[in-house]
Short mmCIF file of C-alpha atoms in Angstrom, two decimals:
data_model
loop_
_atom_site.label_atom_id
_atom_site.label_comp_id
_atom_site.label_asym_id
_atom_site.label_seq_id
_atom_site.Cartn_x
_atom_site.Cartn_y
_atom_site.Cartn_z
CA MET U 1 -60.30 -36.55 36.35
CA SER U 2 -63.96 -36.17 35.09
CA VAL U 3 -65.46 -32.83 34.82
CA PRO U 4 -69.27 -32.53 35.61
CA PRO U 5 -71.38 -30.88 32.96
CA ILE U 6 -72.30 -27.37 33.35
CA SER U 7 -75.92 -26.44 32.86
CA PRO U 8 -76.45 -23.11 30.84
CA SER U 9 -79.35 -22.14 33.22
CA SER U 10 -77.45 -22.82 36.54
CA SER U 11 -74.71 -20.09 38.11
CA PRO U 12 -71.20 -20.84 37.63
CA PRO U 13 -69.82 -23.32 40.06
CA SER U 14 -67.66 -22.15 42.81
CA ASN U 15 -63.92 -22.17 42.19
CA ASP U 16 -63.35 -23.75 45.51
CA ASP U 17 -64.83 -26.96 44.57
CA ASN U 18 -62.80 -27.48 41.42
CA PRO U 19 -60.27 -25.19 39.85
CA MET U 20 -60.92 -26.50 36.48
CA ASN U 21 -64.68 -25.47 36.68
CA GLY U 22 -63.77 -21.93 37.24
CA ILE U 23 -61.36 -21.87 34.16
CA LEU U 24 -64.06 -23.35 31.88
CA ALA U 25 -66.83 -21.17 33.24
CA ALA U 26 -64.37 -17.94 32.67
CA MET U 27 -63.90 -19.35 29.12
CA LYS U 28 -67.54 -19.12 28.39
CA THR U 29 -68.24 -15.93 29.90
CA PRO U 30 -68.51 -13.01 27.20
CA GLN U 31 -66.13 -10.01 27.61
CA ALA U 32 -67.05 -7.38 24.94
CA SER U 33 -64.45 -4.97 26.35
CA ARG U 34 -61.52 -7.20 25.79
CA VAL U 35 -60.08 -8.13 22.49
CA LEU U 36 -57.03 -10.61 22.51
CA GLY U 37 -54.05 -9.22 21.18
CA LYS U 38 -55.18 -5.52 21.38
CA ARG U 39 -54.99 -2.91 23.97
CA PRO U 40 -58.00 -0.77 24.85
CA THR U 41 -57.88 2.67 23.07
CA PRO U 42 -57.59 5.18 25.56
CA ASN U 43 -59.81 8.39 25.36
CA ASN U 44 -58.84 11.93 24.71
CA GLU U 45 -58.32 12.48 28.52
CA ASP U 46 -55.69 9.82 28.46
CA PHE U 47 -53.74 11.83 25.70
CA ASP U 48 -54.04 14.97 27.68
CA GLU U 49 -52.20 13.61 30.58
CA LEU U 50 -49.37 12.88 28.31
CA GLU U 51 -49.10 16.34 27.04
CA ASP U 52 -46.72 19.00 28.47
CA ASP U 53 -48.35 22.40 28.89
CA SER U 54 -44.85 24.07 29.18
CA ALA U 55 -43.98 23.49 25.62
CA PRO U 56 -46.02 24.01 22.39
CA GLY U 57 -47.34 20.78 20.90
CA GLY U 58 -46.17 19.01 24.07
CA THR U 59 -42.95 17.87 22.46
CA SER U 60 -40.34 19.79 24.50
CA GLY U 61 -39.09 16.35 26.06
CA ASN U 62 -38.98 14.26 22.72
CA PRO U 63 -35.25 13.38 22.08
CA LEU U 64 -35.80 13.39 18.39
CA THR U 65 -36.29 17.03 18.37
CA THR U 66 -34.50 18.29 21.48
CA ASN U 67 -30.65 19.05 21.34
CA PRO U 68 -29.06 17.75 24.38
CA PHE U 69 -26.64 20.44 24.47
CA THR U 70 -29.34 23.06 25.11
CA THR U 71 -31.44 24.20 27.96
CA PRO U 72 -34.92 26.11 27.64
CA THR U 73 -32.75 29.38 28.18
CA GLY U 74 -30.00 28.49 25.45
CA PRO U 75 -26.98 26.36 25.21
CA ASN U 76 -25.90 24.62 28.35
CA PRO U 77 -22.82 27.01 29.45
CA ASN U 78 -20.42 24.17 30.52
CA ASP U 79 -21.02 22.34 27.38
CA LEU U 80 -20.53 25.45 25.45
CA ILE U 81 -17.09 26.17 27.11
CA ALA U 82 -15.93 22.64 26.73
CA VAL U 83 -16.65 22.54 23.10
CA LYS U 84 -15.17 25.97 22.31
CA ASN U 85 -11.88 25.10 24.39
CA PHE U 86 -11.80 21.75 22.04
CA ALA U 87 -12.26 23.82 18.90
CA ALA U 88 -9.80 26.48 19.94
CA ARG U 89 -7.18 23.44 20.55
CA LYS U 90 -7.95 22.25 16.99
CA LYS U 91 -6.83 25.83 15.80
CA LEU U 92 -10.23 26.62 13.94
CA LYS U 93 -10.82 30.11 12.55
CA THR U 94 -13.01 32.84 13.99
CA GLU U 95 -15.94 32.22 11.67
CA GLN U 96 -15.51 28.32 12.27
CA LEU U 97 -15.76 28.74 15.98
CA ALA U 98 -18.90 30.76 15.33
CA GLU U 99 -20.61 28.16 13.46
CA VAL U 100 -19.82 25.49 16.19
CA GLU U 101 -21.74 27.87 18.62
CA VAL U 102 -24.66 27.74 16.14
CA PHE U 103 -24.29 24.18 15.59
CA LEU U 104 -24.82 23.52 19.52
CA GLN U 105 -28.15 25.15 19.41
CA ASP U 106 -29.58 23.49 16.42
CA PRO U 107 -32.16 20.70 16.75
CA PRO U 108 -30.48 17.04 15.92
CA HIS U 109 -32.15 16.80 12.57
CA VAL U 110 -30.50 20.14 11.37
CA CYS U 111 -27.01 19.01 12.95
CA ASP U 112 -27.42 15.71 10.87
CA ALA U 113 -28.15 17.58 7.56
CA LYS U 114 -25.26 20.06 8.37
CA THR U 115 -22.94 17.13 8.99
CA PHE U 116 -23.98 15.36 5.62
CA ALA U 117 -23.47 18.68 3.76
CA LEU U 118 -20.09 19.10 5.21
CA LEU U 119 -19.17 15.40 4.06
CA HIS U 120 -20.04 16.27 0.55
CA SER U 121 -17.87 19.53 0.76
CA VAL U 122 -14.80 17.51 2.10
CA PHE U 123 -15.40 14.77 -0.90
CA ASN U 124 -15.32 17.65 -3.39
CA LYS U 125 -12.25 19.04 -2.01
CA VAL U 126 -10.63 15.50 -2.05
CA GLU U 127 -11.68 15.27 -5.69
CA GLU U 128 -9.91 18.55 -6.52
CA ILE U 129 -6.73 17.42 -4.85
CA VAL U 130 -6.55 14.10 -6.57
CA VAL U 131 -7.28 15.80 -9.85
CA ALA U 132 -4.51 18.23 -9.27
CA THR U 133 -1.90 15.57 -8.23
CA PRO U 134 0.96 16.12 -10.97
CA ALA U 135 1.89 13.20 -13.01
CA PHE U 136 4.73 11.09 -12.07
CA GLU U 137 8.24 12.04 -12.98
CA VAL U 138 11.45 10.24 -12.42
CA SER U 139 13.28 12.43 -9.77
CA ASP U 140 17.12 13.02 -9.73
CA ASP U 141 17.36 10.96 -6.44
CA LEU U 142 15.20 8.04 -8.04
CA ARG U 143 17.35 8.19 -11.19
CA LYS U 144 20.59 8.13 -9.16
CA ASN U 145 19.23 4.90 -7.42
CA ILE U 146 18.21 3.43 -10.64
CA ASN U 147 21.79 3.88 -12.10
CA SER U 148 23.23 2.33 -8.96
CA TYR U 149 21.25 -0.73 -9.20
CA SER U 150 21.75 -1.27 -12.76
CA VAL U 151 25.53 -1.51 -12.13
CA ALA U 152 24.74 -4.12 -9.22
CA MET U 153 22.33 -6.10 -11.40
CA LEU U 154 24.77 -6.43 -14.53
CA LEU U 155 27.55 -7.66 -12.23
CA SER U 156 25.22 -10.04 -10.37
CA SER U 157 26.00 -13.74 -10.37
CA HIS U 158 22.07 -14.32 -10.46
CA ILE U 159 21.40 -12.32 -13.70
CA ALA U 160 19.39 -13.92 -16.29
CA SER U 161 20.31 -11.70 -19.32
CA TYR U 162 22.52 -8.81 -20.07
CA LYS U 163 20.46 -7.05 -22.51
CA GLY U 164 16.74 -6.68 -23.69
CA ALA U 165 13.53 -6.97 -22.02
CA PRO U 166 14.56 -9.59 -19.60
CA ALA U 167 17.28 -7.40 -18.11
CA THR U 168 14.82 -4.39 -17.94
CA ASP U 169 12.01 -6.49 -16.20
CA SER U 170 14.50 -7.96 -13.83
CA LEU U 171 15.54 -4.24 -12.55
CA LEU U 172 12.06 -3.16 -12.63
CA LYS U 173 10.88 -6.00 -10.32
CA LEU U 174 13.99 -5.29 -7.92
CA LEU U 175 13.08 -1.63 -7.77
CA LEU U 176 9.34 -2.06 -7.29
CA ARG U 177 10.12 -4.01 -4.10
CA LEU U 178 12.41 -1.18 -2.62
CA PRO U 179 11.33 1.98 -0.78
CA LEU U 180 12.53 4.36 -3.51
CA GLY U 181 9.66 6.62 -3.63
CA ILE U 182 7.95 4.86 -6.49
CA PRO U 183 4.28 5.34 -6.34
CA ALA U 184 2.20 2.34 -5.18
CA GLY U 185 0.17 0.84 -8.04
CA ILE U 186 2.28 2.24 -10.57
CA THR U 187 1.97 -0.63 -12.80
CA ALA U 188 -1.80 0.09 -13.24
CA ASN U 189 -1.00 3.36 -14.84
CA ALA U 190 0.45 2.82 -18.09
CA ALA U 191 1.78 6.40 -18.75
CA ASP U 192 3.61 6.53 -15.45
CA TYR U 193 5.02 3.03 -15.70
CA ASN U 194 6.28 3.58 -19.33
CA ARG U 195 8.14 6.71 -17.81
CA LEU U 196 9.72 4.33 -15.18
CA GLN U 197 10.54 1.70 -17.64
CA SER U 198 12.13 4.25 -19.96
CA ALA U 199 14.41 5.49 -17.15
CA VAL U 200 15.31 1.88 -16.37
CA SER U 201 16.11 0.95 -19.89
CA ASP U 202 18.22 4.20 -20.27
CA ALA U 203 20.20 3.37 -17.09
CA LEU U 204 21.15 0.01 -18.25
CA THR U 205 22.16 1.45 -21.70
CA GLN U 206 24.37 3.94 -19.89
CA THR U 207 25.88 1.20 -17.54
CA ARG U 208 26.76 -1.15 -20.52
CA ALA U 209 28.29 1.61 -22.46
CA THR U 210 30.45 2.46 -19.42
CA PHE U 211 31.44 -1.32 -18.96
CA LYS U 212 32.48 -1.37 -22.61
CA LYS U 213 34.76 1.68 -21.82
CA HIS U 214 36.31 -0.09 -19.07
CA LEU U 215 37.00 -3.45 -20.90
CA ALA U 216 38.69 -1.16 -23.62
CA ILE U 217 41.13 0.26 -21.35
CA ARG U 218 44.83 -0.32 -21.99
CA ARG U 219 47.79 1.01 -20.09
CA LYS U 220 50.11 3.11 -22.18
CA GLY U 221 53.13 1.19 -23.13
CA GLY U 222 51.98 -1.69 -20.74
CA PRO U 223 49.82 -4.80 -20.75
CA GLU U 224 45.98 -4.88 -20.01
CA PRO U 225 45.10 -4.49 -16.23
CA ASP U 226 44.69 -7.62 -14.13
CA ILE U 227 41.39 -8.73 -13.26
CA PHE U 228 41.31 -7.11 -9.78
CA THR U 229 42.58 -3.68 -10.95
CA LEU U 230 39.72 -3.79 -13.69
CA ALA U 231 37.24 -5.09 -11.35
CA ARG U 232 37.80 -2.01 -9.10
CA THR U 233 37.32 0.10 -12.19
CA PHE U 234 34.06 -1.45 -12.61
CA ILE U 235 32.75 -0.76 -8.98
CA LYS U 236 34.48 2.64 -8.57
CA ASN U 237 32.00 5.26 -6.87
CA THR U 238 29.20 2.27 -6.32
CA LYS U 239 28.30 0.15 -3.19
CA CYS U 240 29.55 -3.17 -4.94
CA GLU U 241 32.35 -4.90 -3.08
CA LEU U 242 35.39 -6.70 -4.83
CA SER U 243 34.82 -10.60 -4.72
CA VAL U 244 35.79 -13.61 -6.72
CA PRO U 245 32.26 -14.03 -8.19
CA LEU U 246 32.30 -10.44 -9.44
CA CYS U 247 35.90 -11.01 -10.95
CA CYS U 248 34.45 -14.24 -12.59
CA ARG U 249 31.82 -12.17 -14.23
CA ILE U 250 34.06 -9.45 -15.49
CA ALA U 251 36.45 -12.01 -16.75
CA LEU U 252 33.77 -13.50 -18.88
CA MET U 253 32.96 -10.24 -20.20
CA ARG U 254 36.67 -9.53 -21.13
CA MET U 255 36.96 -12.97 -22.77
CA VAL U 256 33.96 -12.27 -25.07
CA PHE U 257 35.04 -8.52 -25.81
CA LYS U 258 38.55 -9.59 -27.14
CA LYS U 259 36.58 -11.38 -30.12
CA HIS U 260 33.50 -9.23 -30.37
CA ALA U 261 34.39 -5.72 -29.54
CA ALA U 262 31.78 -4.23 -31.97
CA ASN U 263 28.17 -3.25 -31.40
CA ASP U 264 27.05 -6.88 -30.99
CA PHE U 265 29.27 -7.53 -28.05
CA TRP U 266 26.21 -7.51 -25.44
CA ASP U 267 24.57 -10.11 -27.87
CA LYS U 268 27.54 -12.30 -27.95
CA LEU U 269 27.84 -12.12 -24.29
CA ASN U 270 24.11 -13.08 -23.71
CA ALA U 271 24.74 -16.14 -26.23
CA GLN U 272 27.87 -17.26 -24.49
CA TYR U 273 26.37 -17.07 -21.13
CA ALA U 274 23.36 -18.93 -22.26
CA VAL U 275 25.52 -21.84 -23.58
CA ILE U 276 27.11 -21.99 -20.21
CA VAL U 277 24.02 -22.24 -18.47
CA GLN U 278 22.61 -24.78 -20.98
CA VAL U 279 25.53 -26.99 -20.57
CA ALA U 280 25.37 -26.88 -16.71
CA LYS U 281 21.95 -28.27 -16.83
CA GLY U 282 20.82 -26.81 -13.60
CA SER U 283 23.88 -27.87 -11.68
CA ALA U 284 25.43 -25.29 -9.50
CA THR U 285 28.61 -27.14 -9.33
CA ALA U 286 29.07 -27.21 -13.14
CA LEU U 287 28.41 -23.48 -13.38
CA VAL U 288 30.91 -22.77 -10.66
CA ARG U 289 33.55 -24.75 -12.37
CA ALA U 290 33.01 -23.02 -15.71
CA PHE U 291 33.51 -19.56 -14.25
CA GLU U 292 36.59 -20.85 -12.24
CA PHE U 293 38.10 -21.89 -15.45
CA ILE U 294 37.33 -18.37 -16.97
CA TYR U 295 38.69 -16.89 -13.88
CA GLU U 296 42.05 -18.67 -13.76
CA SER U 297 42.45 -18.20 -17.49
CA ASP U 298 42.05 -14.32 -17.20
CA LYS U 299 44.55 -14.30 -14.29
CA LYS U 300 47.14 -15.96 -16.32
CA GLN U 301 46.63 -13.91 -19.46
CA HIS U 302 46.61 -10.64 -17.68
CA ILE U 303 49.15 -10.60 -14.96
CA GLY U 304 49.62 -6.81 -14.81
CA ASP U 305 51.98 -5.12 -12.42
CA GLY U 306 50.85 -6.60 -9.17
CA SER U 307 48.87 -3.38 -8.04
CA GLY U 308 45.50 -5.24 -8.36
CA VAL U 309 46.08 -8.00 -5.92
CA GLY U 310 42.86 -8.92 -4.74
CA PRO U 311 40.88 -12.04 -3.42
CA ARG U 312 41.78 -15.47 -4.64
CA PRO U 313 39.11 -18.26 -4.84
CA ASP U 314 39.00 -20.94 -2.03
#
């Protein structure tokens, strides 16, 4: 479509003849009153229309400086009653209820500042509580649980060592998995964890001493107790149950105790157990056969008086 040339001296062509001519003419017409991308600046009269004569400075309707809970005559009665009832249900003190009423009348920026200040106050209180928290101590209940689990671990068929750090570490790992009131993250606090380690080590030492006393029992004028009677002595006042695997472990203890009843008993027991595990080479069947042999040998050597009849292996 061809566009006829526009003569500068001629008047703009009619838009009815060709719409494009009107667009080109409008583009060449100067308009000093309009600037692309800017709005015309209103005069003072335009601003006067925006002002509210009912409030100083014309800002009575500004949401940034007006509290929505208040009216020109004071706090909204309905809102005030609702907030006071809510505060009463929360059992606030009398002076706190008065502060809530004042808070309702404050402008928003003052409310925000007061809230921020209260957050700092709460943070300071929390710091005081944390600092005042007493150091971890092994309670009587926790100590009782540690003693109970020390018996179960030393009689377990899954034990790795009867003495030393491996035994202590195994019992500690077990206790930390149980809901016994031990603080979370205690391993990160060296002082508290040392207290727990000491309690576990003491419990294992005490349990080992008790086991040695049981192994040294002899009836007056009679033979040593059979394996079942001896096993019942070991688990008395505990939650352990009489079973063949448990009797096998005690039979191993008695076998070693007969030759090494001195202070090195637990070291010799650890060494004997390590040999059995080493020869088994990871075979569960070989390990079971070894303990069956120890179990049957103990039964033949310690018949007893029949009062300790217990379970028999399948």
